[in-house]
PDB file of C-alpha atoms in Angstrom:
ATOM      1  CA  UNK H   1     -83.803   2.984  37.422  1.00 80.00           C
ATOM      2  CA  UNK H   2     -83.927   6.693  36.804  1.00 90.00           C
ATOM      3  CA  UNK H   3     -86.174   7.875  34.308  1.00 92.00           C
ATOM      4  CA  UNK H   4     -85.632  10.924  31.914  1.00 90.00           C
ATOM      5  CA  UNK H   5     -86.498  12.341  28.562  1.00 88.00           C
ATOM      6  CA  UNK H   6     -83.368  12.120  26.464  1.00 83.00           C
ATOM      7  CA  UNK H   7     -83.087  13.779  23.118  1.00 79.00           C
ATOM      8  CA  UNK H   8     -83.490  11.486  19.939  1.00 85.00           C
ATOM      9  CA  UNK H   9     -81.839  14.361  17.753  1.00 83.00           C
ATOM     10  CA  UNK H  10     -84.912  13.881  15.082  1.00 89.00           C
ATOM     11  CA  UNK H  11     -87.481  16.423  14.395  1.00 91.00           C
ATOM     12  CA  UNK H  12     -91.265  16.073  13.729  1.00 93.00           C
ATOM     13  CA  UNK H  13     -93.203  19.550  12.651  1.00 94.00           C
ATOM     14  CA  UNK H  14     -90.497  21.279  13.353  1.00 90.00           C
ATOM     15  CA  UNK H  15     -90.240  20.067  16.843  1.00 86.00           C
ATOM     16  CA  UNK H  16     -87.600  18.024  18.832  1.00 83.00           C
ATOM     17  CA  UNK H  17     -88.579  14.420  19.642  1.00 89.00           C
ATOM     18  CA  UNK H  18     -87.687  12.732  22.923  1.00 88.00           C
ATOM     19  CA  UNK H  19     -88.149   9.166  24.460  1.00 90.00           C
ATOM     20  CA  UNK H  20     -88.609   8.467  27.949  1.00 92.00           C
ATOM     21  CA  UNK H  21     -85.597   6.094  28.654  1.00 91.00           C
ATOM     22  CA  UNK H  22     -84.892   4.534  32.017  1.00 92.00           C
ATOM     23  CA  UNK H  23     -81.096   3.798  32.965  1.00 92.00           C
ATOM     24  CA  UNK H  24     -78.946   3.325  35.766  1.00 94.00           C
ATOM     25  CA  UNK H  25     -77.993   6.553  37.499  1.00 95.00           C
ATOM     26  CA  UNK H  26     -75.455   8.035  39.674  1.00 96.00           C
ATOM     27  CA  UNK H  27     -75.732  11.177  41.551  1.00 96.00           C
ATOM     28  CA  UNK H  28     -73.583  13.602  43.967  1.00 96.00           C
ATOM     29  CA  UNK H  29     -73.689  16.758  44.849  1.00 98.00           C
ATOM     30  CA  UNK H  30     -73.426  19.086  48.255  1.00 98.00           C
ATOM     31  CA  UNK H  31     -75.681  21.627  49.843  1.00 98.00           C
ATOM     32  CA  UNK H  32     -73.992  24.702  51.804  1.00 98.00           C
ATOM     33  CA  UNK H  33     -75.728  27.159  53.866  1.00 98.00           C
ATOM     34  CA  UNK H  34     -73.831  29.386  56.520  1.00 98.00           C
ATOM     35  CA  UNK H  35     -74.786  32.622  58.079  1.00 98.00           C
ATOM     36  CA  UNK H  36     -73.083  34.805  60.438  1.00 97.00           C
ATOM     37  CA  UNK H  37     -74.758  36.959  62.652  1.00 96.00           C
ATOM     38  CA  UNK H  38     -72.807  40.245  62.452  1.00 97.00           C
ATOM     39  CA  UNK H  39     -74.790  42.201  64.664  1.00 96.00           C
ATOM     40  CA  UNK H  40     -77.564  41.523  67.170  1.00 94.00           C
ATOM     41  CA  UNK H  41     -79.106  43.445  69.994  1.00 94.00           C
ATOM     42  CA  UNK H  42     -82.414  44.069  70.966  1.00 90.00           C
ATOM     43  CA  UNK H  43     -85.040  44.774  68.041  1.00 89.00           C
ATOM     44  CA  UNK H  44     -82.036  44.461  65.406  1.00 96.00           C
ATOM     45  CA  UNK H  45     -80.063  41.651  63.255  1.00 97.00           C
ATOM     46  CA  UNK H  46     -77.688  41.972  60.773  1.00 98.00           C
ATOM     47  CA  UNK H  47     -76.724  38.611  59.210  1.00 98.00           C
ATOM     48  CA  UNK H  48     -74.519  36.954  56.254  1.00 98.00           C
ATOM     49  CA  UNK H  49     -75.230  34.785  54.443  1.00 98.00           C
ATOM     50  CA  UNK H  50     -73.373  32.361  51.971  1.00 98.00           C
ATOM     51  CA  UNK H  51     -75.569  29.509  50.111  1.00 98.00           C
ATOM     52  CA  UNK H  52     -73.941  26.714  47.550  1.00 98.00           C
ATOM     53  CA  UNK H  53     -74.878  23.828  45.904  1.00 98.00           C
ATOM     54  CA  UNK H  54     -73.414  21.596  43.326  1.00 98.00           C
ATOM     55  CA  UNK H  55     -74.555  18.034  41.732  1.00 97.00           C
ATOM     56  CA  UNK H  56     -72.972  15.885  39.328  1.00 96.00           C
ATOM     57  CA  UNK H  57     -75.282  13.006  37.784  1.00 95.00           C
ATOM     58  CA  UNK H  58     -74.046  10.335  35.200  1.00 95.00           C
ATOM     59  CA  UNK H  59     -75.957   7.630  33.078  1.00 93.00           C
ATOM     60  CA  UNK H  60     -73.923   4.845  34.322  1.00 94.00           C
ATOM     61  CA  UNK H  61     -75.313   2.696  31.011  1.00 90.00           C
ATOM     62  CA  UNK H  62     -73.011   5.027  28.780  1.00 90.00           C
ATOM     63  CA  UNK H  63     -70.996   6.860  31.034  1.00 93.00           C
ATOM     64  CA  UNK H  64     -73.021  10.435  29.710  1.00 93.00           C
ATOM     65  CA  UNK H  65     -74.175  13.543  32.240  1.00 94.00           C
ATOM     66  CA  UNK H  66     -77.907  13.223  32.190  1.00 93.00           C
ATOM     67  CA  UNK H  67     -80.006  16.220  30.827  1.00 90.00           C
ATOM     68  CA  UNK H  68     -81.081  19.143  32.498  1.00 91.00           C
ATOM     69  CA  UNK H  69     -79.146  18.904  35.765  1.00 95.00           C
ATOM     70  CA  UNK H  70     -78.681  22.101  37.707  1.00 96.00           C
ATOM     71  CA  UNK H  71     -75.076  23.461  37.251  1.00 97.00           C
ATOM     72  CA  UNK H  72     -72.776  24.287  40.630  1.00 98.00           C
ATOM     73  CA  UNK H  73     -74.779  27.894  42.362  1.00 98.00           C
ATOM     74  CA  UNK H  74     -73.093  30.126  44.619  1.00 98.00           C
ATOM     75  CA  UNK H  75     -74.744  33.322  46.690  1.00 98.00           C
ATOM     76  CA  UNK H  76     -74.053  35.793  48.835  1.00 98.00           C
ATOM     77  CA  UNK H  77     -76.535  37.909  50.914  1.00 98.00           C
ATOM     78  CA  UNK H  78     -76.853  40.854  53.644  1.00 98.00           C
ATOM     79  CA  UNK H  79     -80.344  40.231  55.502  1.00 98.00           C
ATOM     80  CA  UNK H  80     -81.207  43.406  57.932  1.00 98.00           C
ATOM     81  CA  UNK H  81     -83.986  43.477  60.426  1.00 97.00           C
ATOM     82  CA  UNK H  82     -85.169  46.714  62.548  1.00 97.00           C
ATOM     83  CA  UNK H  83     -88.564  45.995  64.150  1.00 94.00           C
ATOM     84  CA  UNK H  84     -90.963  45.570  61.854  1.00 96.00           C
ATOM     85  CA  UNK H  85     -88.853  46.344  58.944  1.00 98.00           C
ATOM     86  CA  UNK H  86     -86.582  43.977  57.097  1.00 98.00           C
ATOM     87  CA  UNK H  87     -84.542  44.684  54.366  1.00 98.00           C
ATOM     88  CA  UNK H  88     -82.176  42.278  51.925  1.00 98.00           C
ATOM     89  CA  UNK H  89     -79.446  42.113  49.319  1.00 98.00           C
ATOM     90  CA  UNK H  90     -78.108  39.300  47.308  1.00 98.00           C
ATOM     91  CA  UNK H  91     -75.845  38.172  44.765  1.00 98.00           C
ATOM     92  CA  UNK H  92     -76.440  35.087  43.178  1.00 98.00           C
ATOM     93  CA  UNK H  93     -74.198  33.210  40.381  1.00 98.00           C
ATOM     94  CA  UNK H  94     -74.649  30.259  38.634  1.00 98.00           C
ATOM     95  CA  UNK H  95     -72.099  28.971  36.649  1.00 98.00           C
ATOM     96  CA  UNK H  96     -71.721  27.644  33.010  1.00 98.00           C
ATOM     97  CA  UNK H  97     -73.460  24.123  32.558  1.00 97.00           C
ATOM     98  CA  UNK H  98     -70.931  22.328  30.010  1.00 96.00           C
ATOM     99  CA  UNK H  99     -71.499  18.497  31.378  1.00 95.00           C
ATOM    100  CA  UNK H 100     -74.629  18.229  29.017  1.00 94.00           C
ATOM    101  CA  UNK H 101     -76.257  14.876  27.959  1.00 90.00           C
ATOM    102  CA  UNK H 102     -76.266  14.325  24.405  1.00 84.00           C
ATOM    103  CA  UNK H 103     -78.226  16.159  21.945  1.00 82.00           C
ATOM    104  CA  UNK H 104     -78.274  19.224  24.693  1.00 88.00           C
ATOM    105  CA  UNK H 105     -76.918  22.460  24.332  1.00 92.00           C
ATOM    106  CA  UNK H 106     -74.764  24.115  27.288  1.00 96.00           C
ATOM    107  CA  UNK H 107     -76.043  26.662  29.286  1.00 97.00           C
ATOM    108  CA  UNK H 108     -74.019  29.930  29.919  1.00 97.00           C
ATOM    109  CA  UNK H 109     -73.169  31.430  33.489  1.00 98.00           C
ATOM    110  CA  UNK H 110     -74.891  34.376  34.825  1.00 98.00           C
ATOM    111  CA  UNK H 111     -75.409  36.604  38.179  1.00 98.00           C
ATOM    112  CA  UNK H 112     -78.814  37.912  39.249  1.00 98.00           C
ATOM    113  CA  UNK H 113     -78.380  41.099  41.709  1.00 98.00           C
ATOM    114  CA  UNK H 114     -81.906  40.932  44.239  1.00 98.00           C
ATOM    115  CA  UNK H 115     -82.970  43.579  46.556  1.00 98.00           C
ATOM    116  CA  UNK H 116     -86.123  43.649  48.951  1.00 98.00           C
ATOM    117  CA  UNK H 117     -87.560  45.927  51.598  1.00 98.00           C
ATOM    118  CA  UNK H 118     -90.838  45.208  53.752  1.00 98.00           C
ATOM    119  CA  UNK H 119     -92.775  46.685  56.487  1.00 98.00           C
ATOM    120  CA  UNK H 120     -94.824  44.191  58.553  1.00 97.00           C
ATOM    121  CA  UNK H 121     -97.871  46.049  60.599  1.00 96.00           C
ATOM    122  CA  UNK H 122    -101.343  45.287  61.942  1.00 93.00           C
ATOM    123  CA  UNK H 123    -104.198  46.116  59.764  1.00 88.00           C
ATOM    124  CA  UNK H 124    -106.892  46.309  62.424  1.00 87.00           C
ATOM    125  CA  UNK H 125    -106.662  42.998  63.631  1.00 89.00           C
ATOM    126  CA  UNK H 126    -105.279  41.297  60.428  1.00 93.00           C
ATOM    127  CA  UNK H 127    -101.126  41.499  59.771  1.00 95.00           C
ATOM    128  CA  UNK H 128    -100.037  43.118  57.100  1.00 96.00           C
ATOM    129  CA  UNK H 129     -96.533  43.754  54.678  1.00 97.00           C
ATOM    130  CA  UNK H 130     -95.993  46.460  52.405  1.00 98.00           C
ATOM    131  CA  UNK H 131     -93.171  45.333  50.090  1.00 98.00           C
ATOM    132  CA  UNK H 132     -90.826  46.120  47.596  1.00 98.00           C
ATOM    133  CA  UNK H 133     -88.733  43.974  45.290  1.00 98.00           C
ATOM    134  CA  UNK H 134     -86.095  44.542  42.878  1.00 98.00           C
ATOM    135  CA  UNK H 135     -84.968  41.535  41.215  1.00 98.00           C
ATOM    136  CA  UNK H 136     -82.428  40.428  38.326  1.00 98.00           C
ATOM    137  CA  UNK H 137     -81.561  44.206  39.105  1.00 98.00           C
ATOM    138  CA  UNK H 138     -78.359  43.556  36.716  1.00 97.00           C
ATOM    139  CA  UNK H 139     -80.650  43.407  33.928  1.00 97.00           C
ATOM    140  CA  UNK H 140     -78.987  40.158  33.345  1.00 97.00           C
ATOM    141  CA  UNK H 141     -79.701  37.138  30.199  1.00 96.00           C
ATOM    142  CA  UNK H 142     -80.587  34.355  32.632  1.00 97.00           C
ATOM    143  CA  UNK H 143     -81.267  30.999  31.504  1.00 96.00           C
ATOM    144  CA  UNK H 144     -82.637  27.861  33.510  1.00 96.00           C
ATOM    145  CA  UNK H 145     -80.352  24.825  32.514  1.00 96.00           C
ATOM    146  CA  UNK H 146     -83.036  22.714  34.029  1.00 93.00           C
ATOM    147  CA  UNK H 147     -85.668  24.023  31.761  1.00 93.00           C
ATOM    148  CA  UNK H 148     -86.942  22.573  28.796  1.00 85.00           C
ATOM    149  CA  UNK H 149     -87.435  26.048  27.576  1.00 90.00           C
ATOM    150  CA  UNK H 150     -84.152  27.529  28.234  1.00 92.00           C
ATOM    151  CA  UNK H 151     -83.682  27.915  24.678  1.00 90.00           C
ATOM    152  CA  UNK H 152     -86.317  29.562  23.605  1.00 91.00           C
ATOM    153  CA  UNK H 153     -87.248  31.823  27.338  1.00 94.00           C
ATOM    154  CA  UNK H 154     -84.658  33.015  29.388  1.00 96.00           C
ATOM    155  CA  UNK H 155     -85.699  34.626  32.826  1.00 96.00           C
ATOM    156  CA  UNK H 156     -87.346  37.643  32.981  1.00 96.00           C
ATOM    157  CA  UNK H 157     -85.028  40.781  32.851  1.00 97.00           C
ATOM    158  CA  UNK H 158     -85.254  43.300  35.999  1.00 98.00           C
ATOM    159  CA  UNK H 159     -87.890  44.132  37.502  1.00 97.00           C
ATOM    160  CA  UNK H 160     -89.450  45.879  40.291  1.00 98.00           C
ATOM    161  CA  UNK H 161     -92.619  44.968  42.472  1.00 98.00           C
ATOM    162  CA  UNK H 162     -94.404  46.979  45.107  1.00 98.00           C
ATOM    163  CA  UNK H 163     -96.712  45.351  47.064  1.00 98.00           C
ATOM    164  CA  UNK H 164     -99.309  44.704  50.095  1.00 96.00           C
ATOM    165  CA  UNK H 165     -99.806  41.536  51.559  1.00 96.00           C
ATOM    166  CA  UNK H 166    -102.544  40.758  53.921  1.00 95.00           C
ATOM    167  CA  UNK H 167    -103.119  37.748  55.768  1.00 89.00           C
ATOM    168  CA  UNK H 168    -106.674  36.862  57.299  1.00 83.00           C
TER     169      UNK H 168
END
């Protein structure tokens, strides 16, 4: 009983058409999360960390992948905390999404490069986090196989954010 929005291949003004369609549906997949503690001792942490998931999903009516399912993800990070200050690194890959449904295009691989720093401190009596992120450092063409607008927007390239965050 899954229910999806599968490609009819036509076009009206220029635009795709889809149907919603329910069919029978199988899915598997795995989750993977590990992190090592490196180094710990009092006011400091140094930890690994390794994330991975992967899903497979099939219209059992025709034996087809389904549209827009995520493709396999691995990661690889370096988390550091001092105090108040943190500070993080990761790698991230996803890889090429070639079980597509029909009427949908494949979606190439890619690797974002993330880095963050932040400060936490009182502000009077409210906490507060200067912070600075660098993400999709790489400069990297990312798409979303998930999206319906992979096509047409990929992710945004790098960028850089600098920030204060108060909580009252």
């Amino acid at each position: 009983g899954y229910i999806f929005e599968q490609a009819t291949g036509e076009e009206e003004d220029e635009l795709p058409v889809y149907a919603f369609v329910q069919r029978d549906a199988r899915f598997h997949g795995a989750e993977l999360e590990l992190i090592a503690h490196l180094h710990e001792s009092t006011g400091r942490q140094l930890d690994l960390r390794f994330v991975a998931d992967t899903v497979r999903a099939i219209n059992r009516t025709d034996d087809t992948p389904l549209p827009r399912i995520t493709p396999a993800r691995a990661g690889i990070g370096l988390d550091y905390r001092h105090g108040a200050l943190t500070f993080s690194s990761e790698f991230r890959h996803s890889f090429a999404q070639n079980r597509t449904a029909p009427n949908e295009t494949a979606t190439d691989s890619h690797t974002l490069v993330n880095v963050s720093a932040a400060w936490r401190f009182k502000l009077g009596s409210t906490d507060a986090e200067l912070f600075a992120r660098g993400t999709n450092l790489n400069n990297t063409t990312a798409r979303v196989h998930s999206s319906f607008l992979k096509d047409v927007a990929p992710l945004p390239g790098r960028d850089v954010t600098l920030g204060l965050r108060v909580a009252f």
